Coordinates of C-alpha atoms and ligand atoms in Angstrom, one line a residue:
M1 CA 22.0 -2.0 -5.2
E2 CA 19.7 -1.0 -8.0
R3 CA 17.9 2.3 -7.2
N4 CA 14.4 3.1 -8.0
K5 CA 13.5 5.8 -10.6
E6 CA 15.4 9.0 -11.2
F7 CA 12.9 11.5 -9.9
S8 CA 14.0 13.6 -7.0
F9 CA 11.7 15.4 -4.6
I10 CA 11.4 18.0 -1.9
A11 CA 8.8 17.4 0.6
D12 CA 7.0 20.0 2.7
A13 CA 7.3 20.1 6.5
M14 CA 4.1 18.0 6.9
L15 CA 5.4 15.1 4.9
G16 CA 8.2 13.7 7.0
K17 CA 6.9 10.1 7.0
I18 CA 6.4 10.1 3.2
A19 CA 9.9 11.6 2.7
R20 CA 11.4 8.7 4.8
K21 CA 9.6 6.1 2.7
L22 CA 10.7 7.7 -0.6
R23 CA 14.3 7.6 0.6
I24 CA 13.9 3.9 1.6
F25 CA 12.6 3.3 -1.9
G26 CA 15.6 5.1 -3.5
F27 CA 14.2 8.5 -4.4
D28 CA 16.5 11.4 -3.6
T29 CA 14.3 13.4 -1.3
V30 CA 15.0 16.7 0.5
Y31 CA 13.1 17.0 3.8
D32 CA 13.8 19.4 6.6
S33 CA 11.0 20.3 9.0
N34 CA 12.5 23.8 9.2
L35 CA 12.0 24.5 5.5
D36 CA 9.1 26.9 4.9
D37 CA 7.2 27.6 1.8
E38 CA 9.4 30.5 0.8
N39 CA 12.5 28.3 1.1
I40 CA 10.9 25.7 -1.1
L41 CA 9.8 28.2 -3.7
N42 CA 12.9 30.4 -3.9
S43 CA 16.0 28.3 -3.3
S44 CA 18.0 27.6 -6.4
N45 CA 19.3 24.4 -4.6
Y46 CA 16.0 22.7 -5.3
I47 CA 15.7 23.3 -9.0
G48 CA 14.6 20.1 -10.8
R49 CA 13.0 18.6 -7.7
I50 CA 9.3 17.9 -7.6
V51 CA 7.6 19.6 -4.8
L52 CA 5.4 17.3 -2.7
T53 CA 2.9 19.1 -0.6
S54 CA -0.4 18.6 1.1
D55 CA -1.0 22.4 1.2
K56 CA -3.2 23.6 -1.7
E57 CA -1.8 27.1 -1.4
L58 CA 1.8 26.0 -1.8
F59 CA 0.7 23.7 -4.6
N60 CA -0.9 26.6 -6.5
R61 CA 2.1 28.9 -5.9
C62 CA 4.4 26.2 -7.4
K63 CA 2.1 25.9 -10.4
K64 CA 2.2 29.6 -10.9
K65 CA 6.0 29.5 -10.9
R66 CA 6.0 26.5 -13.2
I67 CA 7.7 24.3 -10.6
D68 CA 6.7 20.6 -10.9
T69 CA 4.5 19.7 -7.9
I70 CA 2.2 17.0 -6.7
L71 CA -0.6 17.5 -4.2
T72 CA -0.7 14.8 -1.6
Y73 CA -4.2 15.4 -0.3
K74 CA -5.3 11.8 0.5
E75 CA -6.0 10.5 4.0
T76 CA -3.5 7.7 4.1
E77 CA 0.2 7.4 3.5
I78 CA -0.2 4.6 1.0
E79 CA -2.8 6.5 -1.0
N80 CA -0.5 9.5 -1.1
L81 CA 2.4 7.4 -2.2
V82 CA 0.3 5.8 -4.9
T83 CA -0.8 9.3 -6.0
I84 CA 2.8 10.4 -6.4
F85 CA 3.8 7.3 -8.4
R86 CA 0.7 7.4 -10.6
T87 CA 1.3 11.1 -11.4
L88 CA 4.8 10.2 -12.5
N89 CA 3.7 7.1 -14.4
I90 CA 5.8 4.8 -12.2
K91 CA 4.4 1.3 -12.5
Y92 CA 6.6 -0.6 -10.2
I93 CA 8.7 0.0 -7.0
N94 CA 11.7 -2.2 -6.4
S95 CA 11.8 -3.7 -2.9
P96 CA 15.1 -3.0 -1.1
T97 CA 16.6 -5.3 1.5
V98 CA 18.0 -2.2 3.3
P99 CA 17.0 1.4 2.6
Y100 CA 18.6 2.8 -0.6
L101 CA 19.2 6.1 1.0
C102 CA 19.5 7.2 4.7
T103 CA 16.1 7.8 6.1
S104 CA 17.5 10.5 8.4
C105 CA 19.6 12.6 6.0
N106 CA 19.1 11.3 2.5
G107 CA 22.8 10.3 2.3
K108 CA 24.1 7.3 0.4
L109 CA 24.7 4.0 2.2
D110 CA 28.0 2.0 2.0
K111 CA 28.4 -1.6 2.9
I112 CA 30.6 -2.0 5.9
S113 CA 33.6 -4.2 4.9
D114 CA 34.7 -5.0 8.4
N115 CA 32.1 -5.5 11.1
S116 CA 34.7 -5.2 13.9
L117 CA 34.7 -1.4 13.1
I118 CA 31.1 -1.1 14.4
N119 CA 30.9 -3.8 17.2
N120 CA 31.1 -1.2 19.9
K121 CA 28.1 0.6 18.4
L122 CA 25.6 -2.3 18.1
S123 CA 24.4 -4.9 20.6
D124 CA 26.0 -8.4 20.5
Q125 CA 22.6 -9.8 19.7
L126 CA 22.3 -7.7 16.6
L127 CA 25.9 -8.5 15.5
Q128 CA 25.2 -12.2 15.9
S129 CA 21.8 -12.2 14.1
H130 CA 23.0 -10.1 11.1
K131 CA 26.1 -10.4 9.0
I132 CA 25.8 -7.4 6.6
F133 CA 25.6 -3.8 7.8
Y134 CA 25.6 -0.5 5.9
K135 CA 26.6 2.9 7.1
C136 CA 25.4 6.3 5.9
T137 CA 28.2 8.2 4.2
K138 CA 26.9 11.5 5.6
C139 CA 25.6 10.9 9.2
N140 CA 27.1 7.5 10.0
K141 CA 23.8 5.9 10.9
I142 CA 24.0 2.1 10.7
Y143 CA 21.5 0.0 8.8
W144 CA 20.7 -3.7 8.4
A145 CA 18.0 -5.9 7.0
G146 CA 15.8 -5.9 10.1
S147 CA 12.2 -6.7 10.6
H148 CA 11.3 -3.2 9.8
M149 CA 12.2 -3.9 6.2
K150 CA 9.6 -6.7 6.1
R151 CA 6.9 -4.1 6.8
I152 CA 8.4 -1.9 4.0
S153 CA 8.3 -4.9 1.6
R154 CA 4.6 -5.5 2.4
L155 CA 3.9 -1.8 1.9
I156 CA 5.7 -1.9 -1.5
N157 CA 3.7 -5.0 -2.5
E158 CA 0.5 -3.1 -1.7
I159 CA 1.6 -0.1 -3.6
N160 CA 2.6 -2.2 -6.6
A161 CA -0.8 -3.9 -6.6
K162 CA -2.4 -0.5 -6.9
L163 CA -0.1 0.7 -9.6
T164 CA -0.8 -2.1 -12.1
Ligands
LIG1 ZN1 22.4 9.7 7.1

């Protein structure tokens, strides 16, 4: 699978939905609703990540510490995503058939080589209607190219139209 751009992010506690979308698009994104501003500003684990925040105060504190940050202050999710990509001069988002990264934990997904390994975890209907499944290497969540991904693909088309 070809990943989207190389930028990596850390999203503030308000931005769970945006963090999940960025992971689907392939951007390595730290998100944990328990992280507070001090964690984000002071942890050496997050060096090199761009801080996404809808909080003007956190945005200003990042600026003061010379941490790259983007203020996501728009009303809608799509406008905020477009703001992020415009700021980074990203002109195009690739459309994945399954998420590039686990939406729950940011882990990498591996194609499952033998579907019999998962047939006790999924419904028969799902196993009959899909042939290819992926599993998160960190949390074991299982993914497939379901109808949810059609909505993602439409969202990406809308984003790309705004980026060009
Ligand atoms: Zn996971």
